[in-house]
CSV table of C-alpha atoms and ligand atoms in Angstrom, one decimal:
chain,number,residue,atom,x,y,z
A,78,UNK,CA,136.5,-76.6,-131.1
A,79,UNK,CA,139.1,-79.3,-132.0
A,80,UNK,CA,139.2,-82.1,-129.5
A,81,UNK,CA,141.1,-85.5,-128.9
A,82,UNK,CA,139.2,-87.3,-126.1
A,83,UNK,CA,141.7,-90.2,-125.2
A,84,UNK,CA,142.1,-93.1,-123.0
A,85,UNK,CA,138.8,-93.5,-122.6
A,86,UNK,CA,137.7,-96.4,-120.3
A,87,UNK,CA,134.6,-97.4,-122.7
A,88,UNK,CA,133.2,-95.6,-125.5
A,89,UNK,CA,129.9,-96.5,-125.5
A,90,UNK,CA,127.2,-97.0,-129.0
A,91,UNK,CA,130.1,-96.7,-130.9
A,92,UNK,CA,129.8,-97.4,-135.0
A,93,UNK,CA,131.2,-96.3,-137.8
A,94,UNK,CA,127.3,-97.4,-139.5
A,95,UNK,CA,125.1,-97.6,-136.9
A,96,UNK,CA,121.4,-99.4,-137.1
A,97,UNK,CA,118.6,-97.1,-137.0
A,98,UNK,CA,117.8,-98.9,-133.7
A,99,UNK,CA,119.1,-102.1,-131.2
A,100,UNK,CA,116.2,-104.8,-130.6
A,101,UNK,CA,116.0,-107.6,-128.6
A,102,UNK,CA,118.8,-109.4,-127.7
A,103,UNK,CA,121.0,-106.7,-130.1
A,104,UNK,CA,120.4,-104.1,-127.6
A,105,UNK,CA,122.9,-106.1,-125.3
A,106,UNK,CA,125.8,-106.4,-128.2
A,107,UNK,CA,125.4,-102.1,-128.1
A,108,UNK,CA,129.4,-101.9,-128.3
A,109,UNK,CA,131.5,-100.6,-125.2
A,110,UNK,CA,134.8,-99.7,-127.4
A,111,UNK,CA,137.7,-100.3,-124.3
A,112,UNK,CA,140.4,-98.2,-124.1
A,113,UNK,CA,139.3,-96.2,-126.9
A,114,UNK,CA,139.8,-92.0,-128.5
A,115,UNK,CA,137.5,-90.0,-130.2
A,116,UNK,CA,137.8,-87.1,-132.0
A,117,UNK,CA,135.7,-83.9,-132.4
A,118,UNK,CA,135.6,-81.2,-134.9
A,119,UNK,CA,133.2,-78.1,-134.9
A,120,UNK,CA,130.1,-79.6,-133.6
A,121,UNK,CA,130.7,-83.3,-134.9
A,122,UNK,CA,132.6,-86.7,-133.9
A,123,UNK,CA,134.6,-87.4,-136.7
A,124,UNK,CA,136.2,-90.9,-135.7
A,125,UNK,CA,136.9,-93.2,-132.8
A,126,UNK,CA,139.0,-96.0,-132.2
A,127,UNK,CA,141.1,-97.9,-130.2
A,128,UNK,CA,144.0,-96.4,-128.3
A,129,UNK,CA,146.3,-98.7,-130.2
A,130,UNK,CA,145.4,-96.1,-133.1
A,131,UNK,CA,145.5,-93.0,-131.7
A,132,UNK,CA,145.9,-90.2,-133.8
A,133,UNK,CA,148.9,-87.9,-133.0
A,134,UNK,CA,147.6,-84.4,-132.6
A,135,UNK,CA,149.4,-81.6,-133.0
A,136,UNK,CA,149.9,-79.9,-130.1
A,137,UNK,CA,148.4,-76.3,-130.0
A,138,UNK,CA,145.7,-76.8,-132.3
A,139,UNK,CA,143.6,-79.7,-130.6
A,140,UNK,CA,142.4,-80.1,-127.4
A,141,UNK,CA,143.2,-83.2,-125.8
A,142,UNK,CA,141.2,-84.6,-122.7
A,143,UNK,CA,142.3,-87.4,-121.1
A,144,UNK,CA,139.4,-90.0,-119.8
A,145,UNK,CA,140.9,-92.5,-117.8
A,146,UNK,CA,138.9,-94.6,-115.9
A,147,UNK,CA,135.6,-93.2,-117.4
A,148,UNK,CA,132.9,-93.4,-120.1
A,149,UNK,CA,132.0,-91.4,-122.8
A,150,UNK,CA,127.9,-92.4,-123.1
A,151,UNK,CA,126.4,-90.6,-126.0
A,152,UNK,CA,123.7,-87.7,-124.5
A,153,UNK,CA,120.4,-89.3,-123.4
A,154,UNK,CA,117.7,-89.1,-126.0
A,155,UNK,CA,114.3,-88.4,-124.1
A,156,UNK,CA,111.7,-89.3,-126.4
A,157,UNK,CA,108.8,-88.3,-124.3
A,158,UNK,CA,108.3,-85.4,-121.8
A,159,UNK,CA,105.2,-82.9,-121.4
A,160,UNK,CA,107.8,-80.1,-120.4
A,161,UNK,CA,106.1,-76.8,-121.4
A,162,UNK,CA,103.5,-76.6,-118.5
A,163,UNK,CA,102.6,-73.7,-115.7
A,164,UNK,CA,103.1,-74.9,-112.2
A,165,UNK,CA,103.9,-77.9,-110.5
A,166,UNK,CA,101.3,-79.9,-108.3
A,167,UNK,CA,102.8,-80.2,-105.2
A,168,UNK,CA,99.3,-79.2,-103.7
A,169,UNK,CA,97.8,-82.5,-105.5
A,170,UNK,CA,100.8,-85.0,-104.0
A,171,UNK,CA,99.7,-84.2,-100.3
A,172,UNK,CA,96.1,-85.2,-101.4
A,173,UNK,CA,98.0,-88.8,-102.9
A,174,UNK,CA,99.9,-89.1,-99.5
A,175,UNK,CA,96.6,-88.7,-97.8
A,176,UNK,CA,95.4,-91.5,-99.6
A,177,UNK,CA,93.3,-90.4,-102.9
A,178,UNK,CA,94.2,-92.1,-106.3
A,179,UNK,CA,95.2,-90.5,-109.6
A,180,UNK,CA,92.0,-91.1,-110.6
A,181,UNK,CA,90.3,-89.3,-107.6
A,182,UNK,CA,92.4,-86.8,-107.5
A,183,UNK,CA,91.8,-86.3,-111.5
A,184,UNK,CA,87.6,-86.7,-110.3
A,185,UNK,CA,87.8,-83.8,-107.9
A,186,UNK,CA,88.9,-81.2,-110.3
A,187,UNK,CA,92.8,-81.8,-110.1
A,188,UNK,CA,95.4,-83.7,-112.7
A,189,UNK,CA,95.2,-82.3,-116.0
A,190,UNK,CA,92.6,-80.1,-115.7
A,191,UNK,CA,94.4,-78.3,-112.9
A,192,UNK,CA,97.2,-77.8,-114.9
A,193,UNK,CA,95.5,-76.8,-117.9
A,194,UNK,CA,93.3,-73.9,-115.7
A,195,UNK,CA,96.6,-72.7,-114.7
A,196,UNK,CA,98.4,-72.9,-118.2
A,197,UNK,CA,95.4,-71.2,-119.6
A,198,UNK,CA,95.9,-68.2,-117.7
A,199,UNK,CA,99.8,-67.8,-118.0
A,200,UNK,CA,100.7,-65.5,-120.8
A,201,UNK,CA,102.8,-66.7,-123.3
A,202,UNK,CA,106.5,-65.3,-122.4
A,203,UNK,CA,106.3,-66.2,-119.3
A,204,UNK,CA,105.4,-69.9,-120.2
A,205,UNK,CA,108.3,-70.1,-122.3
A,206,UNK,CA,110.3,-68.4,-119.9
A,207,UNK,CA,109.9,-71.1,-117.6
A,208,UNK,CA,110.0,-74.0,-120.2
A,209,UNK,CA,113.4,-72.7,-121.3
A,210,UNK,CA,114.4,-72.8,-117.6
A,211,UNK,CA,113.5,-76.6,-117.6
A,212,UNK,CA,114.7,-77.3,-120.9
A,213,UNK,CA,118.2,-75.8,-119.9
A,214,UNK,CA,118.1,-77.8,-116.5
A,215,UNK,CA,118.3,-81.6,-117.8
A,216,UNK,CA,120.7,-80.5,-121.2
A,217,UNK,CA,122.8,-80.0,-117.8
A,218,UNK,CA,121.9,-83.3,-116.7
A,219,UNK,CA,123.1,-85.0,-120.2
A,220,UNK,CA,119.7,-85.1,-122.3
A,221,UNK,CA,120.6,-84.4,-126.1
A,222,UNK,CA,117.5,-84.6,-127.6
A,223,UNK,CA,114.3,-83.8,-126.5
A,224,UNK,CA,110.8,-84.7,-127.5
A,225,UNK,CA,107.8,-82.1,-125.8
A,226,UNK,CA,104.2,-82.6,-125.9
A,227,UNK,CA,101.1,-80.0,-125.8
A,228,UNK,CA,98.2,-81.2,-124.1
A,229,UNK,CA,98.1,-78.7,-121.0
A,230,UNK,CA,96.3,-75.9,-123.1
A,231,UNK,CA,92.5,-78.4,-124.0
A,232,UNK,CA,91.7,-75.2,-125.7
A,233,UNK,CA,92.4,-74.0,-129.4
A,234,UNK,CA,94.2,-71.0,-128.0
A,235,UNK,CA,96.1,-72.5,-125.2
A,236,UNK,CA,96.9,-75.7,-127.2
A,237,UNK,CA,98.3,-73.3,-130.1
A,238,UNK,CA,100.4,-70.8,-127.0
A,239,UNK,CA,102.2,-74.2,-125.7
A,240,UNK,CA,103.0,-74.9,-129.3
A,241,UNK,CA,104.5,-72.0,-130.1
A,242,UNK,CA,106.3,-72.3,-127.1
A,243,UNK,CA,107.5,-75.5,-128.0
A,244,UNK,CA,108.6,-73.7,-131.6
A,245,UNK,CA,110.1,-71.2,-130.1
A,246,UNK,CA,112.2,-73.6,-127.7
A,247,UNK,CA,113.4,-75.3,-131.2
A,248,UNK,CA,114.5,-71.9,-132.3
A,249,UNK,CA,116.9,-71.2,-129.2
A,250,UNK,CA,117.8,-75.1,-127.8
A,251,UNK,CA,121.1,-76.4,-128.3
A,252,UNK,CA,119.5,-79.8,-128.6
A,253,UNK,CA,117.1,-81.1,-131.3
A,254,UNK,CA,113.6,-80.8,-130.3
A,255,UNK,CA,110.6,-82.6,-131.4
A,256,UNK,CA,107.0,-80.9,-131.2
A,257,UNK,CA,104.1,-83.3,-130.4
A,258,UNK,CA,100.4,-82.1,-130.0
A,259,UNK,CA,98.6,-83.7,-127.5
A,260,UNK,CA,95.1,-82.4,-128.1
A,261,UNK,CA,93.1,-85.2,-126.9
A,262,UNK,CA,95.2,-85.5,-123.6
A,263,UNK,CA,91.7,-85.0,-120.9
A,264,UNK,CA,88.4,-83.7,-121.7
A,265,UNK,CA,87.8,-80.2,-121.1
A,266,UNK,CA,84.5,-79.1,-118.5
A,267,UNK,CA,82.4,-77.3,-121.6
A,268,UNK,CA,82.0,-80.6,-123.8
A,269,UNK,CA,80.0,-83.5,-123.4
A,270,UNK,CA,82.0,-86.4,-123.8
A,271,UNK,CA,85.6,-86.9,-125.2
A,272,UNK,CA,83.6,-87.8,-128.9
A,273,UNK,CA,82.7,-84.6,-128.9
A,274,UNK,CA,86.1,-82.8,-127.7
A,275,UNK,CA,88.1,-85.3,-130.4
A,276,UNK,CA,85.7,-83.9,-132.8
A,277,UNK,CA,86.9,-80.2,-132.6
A,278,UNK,CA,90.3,-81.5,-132.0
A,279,UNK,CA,90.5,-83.2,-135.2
A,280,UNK,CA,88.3,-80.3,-137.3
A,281,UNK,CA,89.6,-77.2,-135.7
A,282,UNK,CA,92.9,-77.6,-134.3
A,283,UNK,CA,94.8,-80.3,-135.7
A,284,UNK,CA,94.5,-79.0,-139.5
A,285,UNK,CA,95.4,-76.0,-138.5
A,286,UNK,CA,98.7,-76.5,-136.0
A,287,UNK,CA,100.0,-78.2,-138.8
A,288,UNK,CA,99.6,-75.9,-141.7
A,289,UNK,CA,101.3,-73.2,-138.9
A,290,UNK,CA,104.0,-75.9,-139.0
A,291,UNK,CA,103.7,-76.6,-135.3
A,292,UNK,CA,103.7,-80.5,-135.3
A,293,UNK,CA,105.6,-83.0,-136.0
A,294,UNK,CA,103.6,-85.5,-134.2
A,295,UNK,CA,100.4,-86.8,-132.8
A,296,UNK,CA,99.6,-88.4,-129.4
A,297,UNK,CA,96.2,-89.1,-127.3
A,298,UNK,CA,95.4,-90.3,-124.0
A,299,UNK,CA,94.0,-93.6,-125.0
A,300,UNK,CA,92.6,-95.0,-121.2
A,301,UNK,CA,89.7,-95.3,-119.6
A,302,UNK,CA,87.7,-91.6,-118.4
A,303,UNK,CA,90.0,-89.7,-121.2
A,304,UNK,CA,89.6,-91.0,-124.8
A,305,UNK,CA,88.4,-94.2,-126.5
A,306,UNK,CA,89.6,-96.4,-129.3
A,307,UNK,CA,87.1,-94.9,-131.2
A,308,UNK,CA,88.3,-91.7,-130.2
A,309,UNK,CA,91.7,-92.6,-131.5
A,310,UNK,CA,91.1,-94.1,-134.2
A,311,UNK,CA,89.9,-91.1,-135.7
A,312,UNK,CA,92.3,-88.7,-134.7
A,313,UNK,CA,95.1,-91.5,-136.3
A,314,UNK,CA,93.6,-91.5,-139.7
A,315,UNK,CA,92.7,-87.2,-139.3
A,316,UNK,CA,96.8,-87.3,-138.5
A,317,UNK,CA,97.3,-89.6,-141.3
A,318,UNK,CA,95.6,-87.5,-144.4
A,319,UNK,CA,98.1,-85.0,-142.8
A,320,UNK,CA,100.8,-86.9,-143.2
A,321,UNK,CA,101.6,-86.7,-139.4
A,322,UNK,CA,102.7,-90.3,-137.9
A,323,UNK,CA,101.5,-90.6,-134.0
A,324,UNK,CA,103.1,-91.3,-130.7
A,325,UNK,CA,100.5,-92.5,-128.4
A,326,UNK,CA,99.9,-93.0,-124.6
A,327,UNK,CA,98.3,-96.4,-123.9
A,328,UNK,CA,98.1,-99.0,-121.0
A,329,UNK,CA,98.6,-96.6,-118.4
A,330,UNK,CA,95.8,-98.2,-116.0
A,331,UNK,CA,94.0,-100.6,-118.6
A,332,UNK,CA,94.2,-102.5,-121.9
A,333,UNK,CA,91.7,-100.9,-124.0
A,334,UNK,CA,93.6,-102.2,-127.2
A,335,UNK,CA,95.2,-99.6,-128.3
A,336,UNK,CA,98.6,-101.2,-128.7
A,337,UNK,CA,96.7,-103.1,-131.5
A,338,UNK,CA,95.3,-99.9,-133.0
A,339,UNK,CA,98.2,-98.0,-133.3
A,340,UNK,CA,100.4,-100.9,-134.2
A,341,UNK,CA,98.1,-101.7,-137.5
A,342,UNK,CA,98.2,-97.7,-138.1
A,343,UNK,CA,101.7,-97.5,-138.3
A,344,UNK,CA,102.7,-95.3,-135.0
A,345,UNK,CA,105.7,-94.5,-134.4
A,346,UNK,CA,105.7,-95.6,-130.5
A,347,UNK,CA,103.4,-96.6,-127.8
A,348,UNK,CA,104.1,-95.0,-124.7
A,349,UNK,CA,103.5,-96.3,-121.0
A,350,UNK,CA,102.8,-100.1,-121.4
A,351,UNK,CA,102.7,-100.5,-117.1
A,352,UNK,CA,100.0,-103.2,-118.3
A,353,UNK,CA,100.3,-104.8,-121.3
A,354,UNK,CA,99.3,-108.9,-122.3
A,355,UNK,CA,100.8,-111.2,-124.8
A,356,UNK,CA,98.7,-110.2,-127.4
A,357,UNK,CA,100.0,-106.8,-127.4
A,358,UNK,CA,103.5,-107.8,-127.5
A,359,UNK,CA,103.0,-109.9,-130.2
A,360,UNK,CA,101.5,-106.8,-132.4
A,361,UNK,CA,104.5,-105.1,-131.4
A,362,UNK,CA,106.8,-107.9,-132.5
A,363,UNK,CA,104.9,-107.7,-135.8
A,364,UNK,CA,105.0,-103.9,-136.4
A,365,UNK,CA,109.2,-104.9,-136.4
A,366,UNK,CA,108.7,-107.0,-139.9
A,367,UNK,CA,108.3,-103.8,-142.0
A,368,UNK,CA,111.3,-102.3,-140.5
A,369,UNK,CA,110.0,-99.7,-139.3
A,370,UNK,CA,108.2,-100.6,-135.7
A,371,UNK,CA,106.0,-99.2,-133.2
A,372,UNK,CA,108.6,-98.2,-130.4
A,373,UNK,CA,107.6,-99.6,-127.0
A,374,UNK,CA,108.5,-96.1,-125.0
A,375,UNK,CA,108.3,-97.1,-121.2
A,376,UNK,CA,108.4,-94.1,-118.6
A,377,UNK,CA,109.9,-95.8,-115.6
A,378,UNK,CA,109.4,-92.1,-113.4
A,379,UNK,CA,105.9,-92.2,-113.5
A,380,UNK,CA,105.7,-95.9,-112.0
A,381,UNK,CA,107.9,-94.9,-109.6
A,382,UNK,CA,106.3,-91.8,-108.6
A,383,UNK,CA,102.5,-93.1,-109.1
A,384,UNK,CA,103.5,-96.3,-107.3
A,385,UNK,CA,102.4,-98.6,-110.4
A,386,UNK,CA,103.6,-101.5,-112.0
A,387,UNK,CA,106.8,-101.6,-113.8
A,388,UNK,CA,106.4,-101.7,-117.9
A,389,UNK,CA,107.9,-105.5,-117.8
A,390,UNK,CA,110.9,-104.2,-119.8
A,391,UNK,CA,112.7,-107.5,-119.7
A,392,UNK,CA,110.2,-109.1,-120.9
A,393,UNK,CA,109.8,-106.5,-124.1
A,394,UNK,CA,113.2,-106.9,-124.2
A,395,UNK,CA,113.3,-110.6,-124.5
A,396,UNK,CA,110.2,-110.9,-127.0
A,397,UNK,CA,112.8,-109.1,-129.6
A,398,UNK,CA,111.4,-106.0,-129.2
A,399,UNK,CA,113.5,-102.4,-129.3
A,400,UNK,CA,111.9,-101.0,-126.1
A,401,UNK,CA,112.6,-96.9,-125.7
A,402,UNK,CA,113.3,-95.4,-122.4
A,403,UNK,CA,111.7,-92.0,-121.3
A,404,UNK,CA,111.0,-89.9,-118.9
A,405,UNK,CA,107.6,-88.5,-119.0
A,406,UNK,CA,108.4,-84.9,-117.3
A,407,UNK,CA,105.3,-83.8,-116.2
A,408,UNK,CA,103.8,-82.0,-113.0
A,409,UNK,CA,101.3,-85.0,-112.4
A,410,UNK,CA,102.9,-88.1,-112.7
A,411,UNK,CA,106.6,-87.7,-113.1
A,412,UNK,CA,108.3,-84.1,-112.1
A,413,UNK,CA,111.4,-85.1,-112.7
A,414,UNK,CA,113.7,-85.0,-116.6
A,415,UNK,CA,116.7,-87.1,-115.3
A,416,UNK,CA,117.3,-89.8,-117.7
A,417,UNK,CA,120.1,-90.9,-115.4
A,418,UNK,CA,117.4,-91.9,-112.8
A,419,UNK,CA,115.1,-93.5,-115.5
A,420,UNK,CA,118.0,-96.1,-116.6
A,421,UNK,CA,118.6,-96.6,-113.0
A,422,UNK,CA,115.2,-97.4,-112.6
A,423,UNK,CA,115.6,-99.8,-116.3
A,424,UNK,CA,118.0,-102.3,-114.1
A,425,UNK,CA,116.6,-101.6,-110.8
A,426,UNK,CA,112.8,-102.5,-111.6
A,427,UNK,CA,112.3,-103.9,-114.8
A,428,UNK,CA,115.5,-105.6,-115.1
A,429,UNK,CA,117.7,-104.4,-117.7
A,430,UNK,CA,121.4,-105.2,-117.8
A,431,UNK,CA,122.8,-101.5,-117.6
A,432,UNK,CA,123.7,-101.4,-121.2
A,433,UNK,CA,120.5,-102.4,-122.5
A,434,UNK,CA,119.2,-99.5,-120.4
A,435,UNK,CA,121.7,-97.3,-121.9
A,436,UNK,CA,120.6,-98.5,-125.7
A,437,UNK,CA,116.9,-97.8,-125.1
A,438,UNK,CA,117.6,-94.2,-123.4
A,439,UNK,CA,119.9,-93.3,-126.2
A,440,UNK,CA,120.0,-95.0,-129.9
A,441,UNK,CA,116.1,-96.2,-129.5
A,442,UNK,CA,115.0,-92.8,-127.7
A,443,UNK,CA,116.3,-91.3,-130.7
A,444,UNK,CA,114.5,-93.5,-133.2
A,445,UNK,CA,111.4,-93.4,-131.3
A,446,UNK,CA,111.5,-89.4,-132.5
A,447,UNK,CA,113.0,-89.8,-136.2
A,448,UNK,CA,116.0,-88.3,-134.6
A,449,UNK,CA,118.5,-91.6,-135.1
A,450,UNK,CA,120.7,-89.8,-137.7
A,451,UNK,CA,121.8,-87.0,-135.8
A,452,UNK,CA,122.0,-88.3,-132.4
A,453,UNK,CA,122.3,-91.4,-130.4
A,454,UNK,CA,125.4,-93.2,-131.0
A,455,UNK,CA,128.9,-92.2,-131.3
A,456,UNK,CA,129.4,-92.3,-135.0
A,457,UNK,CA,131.5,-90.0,-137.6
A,458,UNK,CA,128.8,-87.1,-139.0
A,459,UNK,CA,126.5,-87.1,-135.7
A,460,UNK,CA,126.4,-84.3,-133.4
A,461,UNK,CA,129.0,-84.3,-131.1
A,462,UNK,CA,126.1,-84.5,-128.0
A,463,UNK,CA,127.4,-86.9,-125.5
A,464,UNK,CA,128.6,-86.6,-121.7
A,465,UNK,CA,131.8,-88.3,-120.0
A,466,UNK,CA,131.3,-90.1,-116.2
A,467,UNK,CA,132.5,-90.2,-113.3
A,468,UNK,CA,135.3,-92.8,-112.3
A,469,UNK,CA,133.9,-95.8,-112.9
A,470,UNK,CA,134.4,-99.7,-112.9
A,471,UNK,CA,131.9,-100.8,-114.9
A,472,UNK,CA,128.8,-99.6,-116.5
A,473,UNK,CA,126.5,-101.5,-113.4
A,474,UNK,CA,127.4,-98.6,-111.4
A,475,UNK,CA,125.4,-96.0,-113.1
A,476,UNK,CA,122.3,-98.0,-111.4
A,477,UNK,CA,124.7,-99.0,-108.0
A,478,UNK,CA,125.5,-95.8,-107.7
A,479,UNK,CA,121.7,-95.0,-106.7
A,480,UNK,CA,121.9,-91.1,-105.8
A,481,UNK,CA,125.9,-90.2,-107.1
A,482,UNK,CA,126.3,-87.9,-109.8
A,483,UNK,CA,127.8,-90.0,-112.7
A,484,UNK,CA,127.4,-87.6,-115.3
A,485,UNK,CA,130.4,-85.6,-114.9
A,486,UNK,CA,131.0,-83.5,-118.0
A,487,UNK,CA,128.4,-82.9,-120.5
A,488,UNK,CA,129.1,-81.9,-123.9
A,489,UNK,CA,126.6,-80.2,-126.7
A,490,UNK,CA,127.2,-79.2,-130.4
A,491,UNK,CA,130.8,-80.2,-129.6
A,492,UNK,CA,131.1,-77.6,-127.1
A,493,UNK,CA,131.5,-78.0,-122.9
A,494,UNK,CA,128.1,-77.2,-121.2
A,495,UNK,CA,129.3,-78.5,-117.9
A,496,UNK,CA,132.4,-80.0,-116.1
B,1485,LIG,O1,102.0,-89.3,-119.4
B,1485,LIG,N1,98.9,-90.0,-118.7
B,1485,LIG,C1,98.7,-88.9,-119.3
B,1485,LIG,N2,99.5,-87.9,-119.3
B,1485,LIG,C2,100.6,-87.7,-118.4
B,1485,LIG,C3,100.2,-87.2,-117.0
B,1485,LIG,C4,99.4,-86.0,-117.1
B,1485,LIG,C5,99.2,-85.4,-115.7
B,1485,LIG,O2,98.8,-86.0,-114.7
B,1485,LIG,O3,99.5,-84.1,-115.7
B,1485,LIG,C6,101.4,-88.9,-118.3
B,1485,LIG,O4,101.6,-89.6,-117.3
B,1486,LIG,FE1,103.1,-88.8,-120.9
């Protein structure tokens, strides 16, 4: 496909040289080109720019669409999602409305274990089967790039199913996909502390997902009842004589000081952060020196949905740091992929100005999964993965607009998914 996309309201993360990621008060400058065009050829943007300089297409041989009074937003870049899993637990939430924790309800049998019983049991096809159908429902709702964790299998054979899964989804998406396995994500019934599961992990599975080149990453539940800093530690340096860089959840419920651990070990994000202290964000802010930081991921979905507190985004924001938005998909805490609704939630509850939100779930999503030189910004040579609003008077309505459909036409590889 040839297309001219013209009078465009704003072009938003716009640049002919883009930074591998916004920080700080930079993630407010992420440019809103006004009145702008952009062009597309094949499955790439090859230029932008103001109207003033439109280029005169020949008619016949490009497309043009006319975008007048809306935004072209490049496609959201979710940089965290546990997507490949059995069955929902719906069963689980009426146990939360009648009052039992996360915790309790994790105590009893339920949470993760639940849904790694189930996963166990599912054969293979059909777990990708219905995977793919999740994977193919939020492309539709404007996500461009995807990063999927394992973690529902606990078991060699079930962790190595959901990451062949998550292979074979790479193999047939339209979007790029990142693999993460999430070994140490809850301690299975048969061992005797998470020591001992984290030992197998790290001996038997880990060595051997990679030489099957299944992972691209590394990530552990580092909280109180799952696994310890010790834990960590050693599955971070096991990663590391691989030469597999970690994305890990910490500061779900507690400070255990694992932002400081995976800051000193060089991870590529820390995901959660609904508690975090000063000292924390000040390893962050000095994991930014080397230029290549520890992404602050926060998962605004699974606060929402668990009814914890907010990651303190503005705050994150205002230390300097370039916070990451994501959505956590998962049947426990968040069942939901909409990015839209996560940058809602980035002004709504942790008080983001809407473009700042819009940086973090698109340039900084991207660099929190190595993925900032294909996708999230509008720049010549990047994929052509981006999606046109509604009508629109300003960007503030995407979080106004609380429950309207803003994302209006969605395109991938260049080519109209939707719209
Ligand atoms: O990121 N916190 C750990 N893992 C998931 C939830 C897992 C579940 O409850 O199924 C999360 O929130
Ligand atoms: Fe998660």
């Amino acid at each position: 496909m040839r297309a001219l996309f013209k009078d465009i309201k704003g072009l938003v993360g716009c640049y002919e040289n883009p930074p591998n990621f916004v920080a700080g008060e930079n993630m407010k400058n992420f440019p809103v080109l006004e009145n702008a065009w952009m062009e597309v050829v094949g499955e790439k943007i090859i230029g932008f720019g103001s109207m003033s300089t439109c280029p005169k297409a020949p008619s016949g041989k490009v497309q043009i669409i006319s975008c007048t009074n809306r935004y072209i937003i490049p496609s959201w870049c979710d940089s965290h999602s546990h997507l490949v899993y059995a069955n929902d637990r719906a069963g689980e939430f009426l146990d939360r409305l009648r009052g039992l924790s996360y915790e309790e309800i994790a105590a009893k049998g339920g949470g993760i274990l639940n849904s790694a019983s189930a996963l166990q049991k599912l054969p293979e096809d059909d777990l990708f089967d219905r995977s793919l159908d999740r994977l193919l429902e939020i492309v539709k709702l404007g996500v461009g790039a995807l990063e999927i964790k394992s973690g529902y299998g606990l078991t060699l054979k079930a962790e190595r199913k959901t990451l062949r899964v998550i292979k074979r989804l790479k193999q047939v998406s339209p979007i790029p996909i990142r693999a993460t396995f999430l070994g140490c994500h809850a301690v299975p019934a048969e061992f005797n502390d998470s020591s001992d599961y984290t030992d197998h992990v790290i001996s038997d599975m880990l060595p051997q997902f990679v030489s099957e080149g299944l992972v691209d990453y590394v990530d552990a539940f580092c909280e109180t009842g799952y696994f310890s800093i010790e834990d960590v530690t050693r599955l971070i340096d096991a990663a590391s004589k691989l030469n597999i860089k970690c994305k890990i959840h910490v500061n779900q419920f507690n400070i255990l000081g694992g932002v400081k651990l995976c800051v000193n070990e060089g991870a590529l994000s820390v995901d959660h952060l609904e508690i975090i202290d000063d000292a924390d964000i000040a390893a962050l802010k000095e994991s930014l020196i080397s230029g290549s930081p520890t992404f602050p991921v926060a998962l605004p979905l699974c606060s929402h949905f668990l009814g914890l507190p907010y990651t303190p985004g503005r705050k994150l924001v205002d230390a300097g740091l370039p916070l990451a938005l994501a959505t956590d998909q998962n049947p426990g805490t968040s069942p939901s992929g909409d990015m839209t609704e996560v940058v809602r939630l980035g002004s709504l509850k942790m008080g983001l100005e809407p473009i700042e939100a819009i940086a973090a779930a698109t340039l900084n999503g991207a660099a929190a999964m190595e993925l900032e030189n294909e996708v999230g910004t509008i720049t010549p040579g990047k994929l052509a993965n981006f999606f046109v609003t509604r009508e629109m008077s300003g960007l503030e309505e995407i979080p106004y607009r609380l429950n309207d459909v803003v994302v209006e036409k969605v395109y991938v590889n260049g080519e109209l998914w939707v719209g």
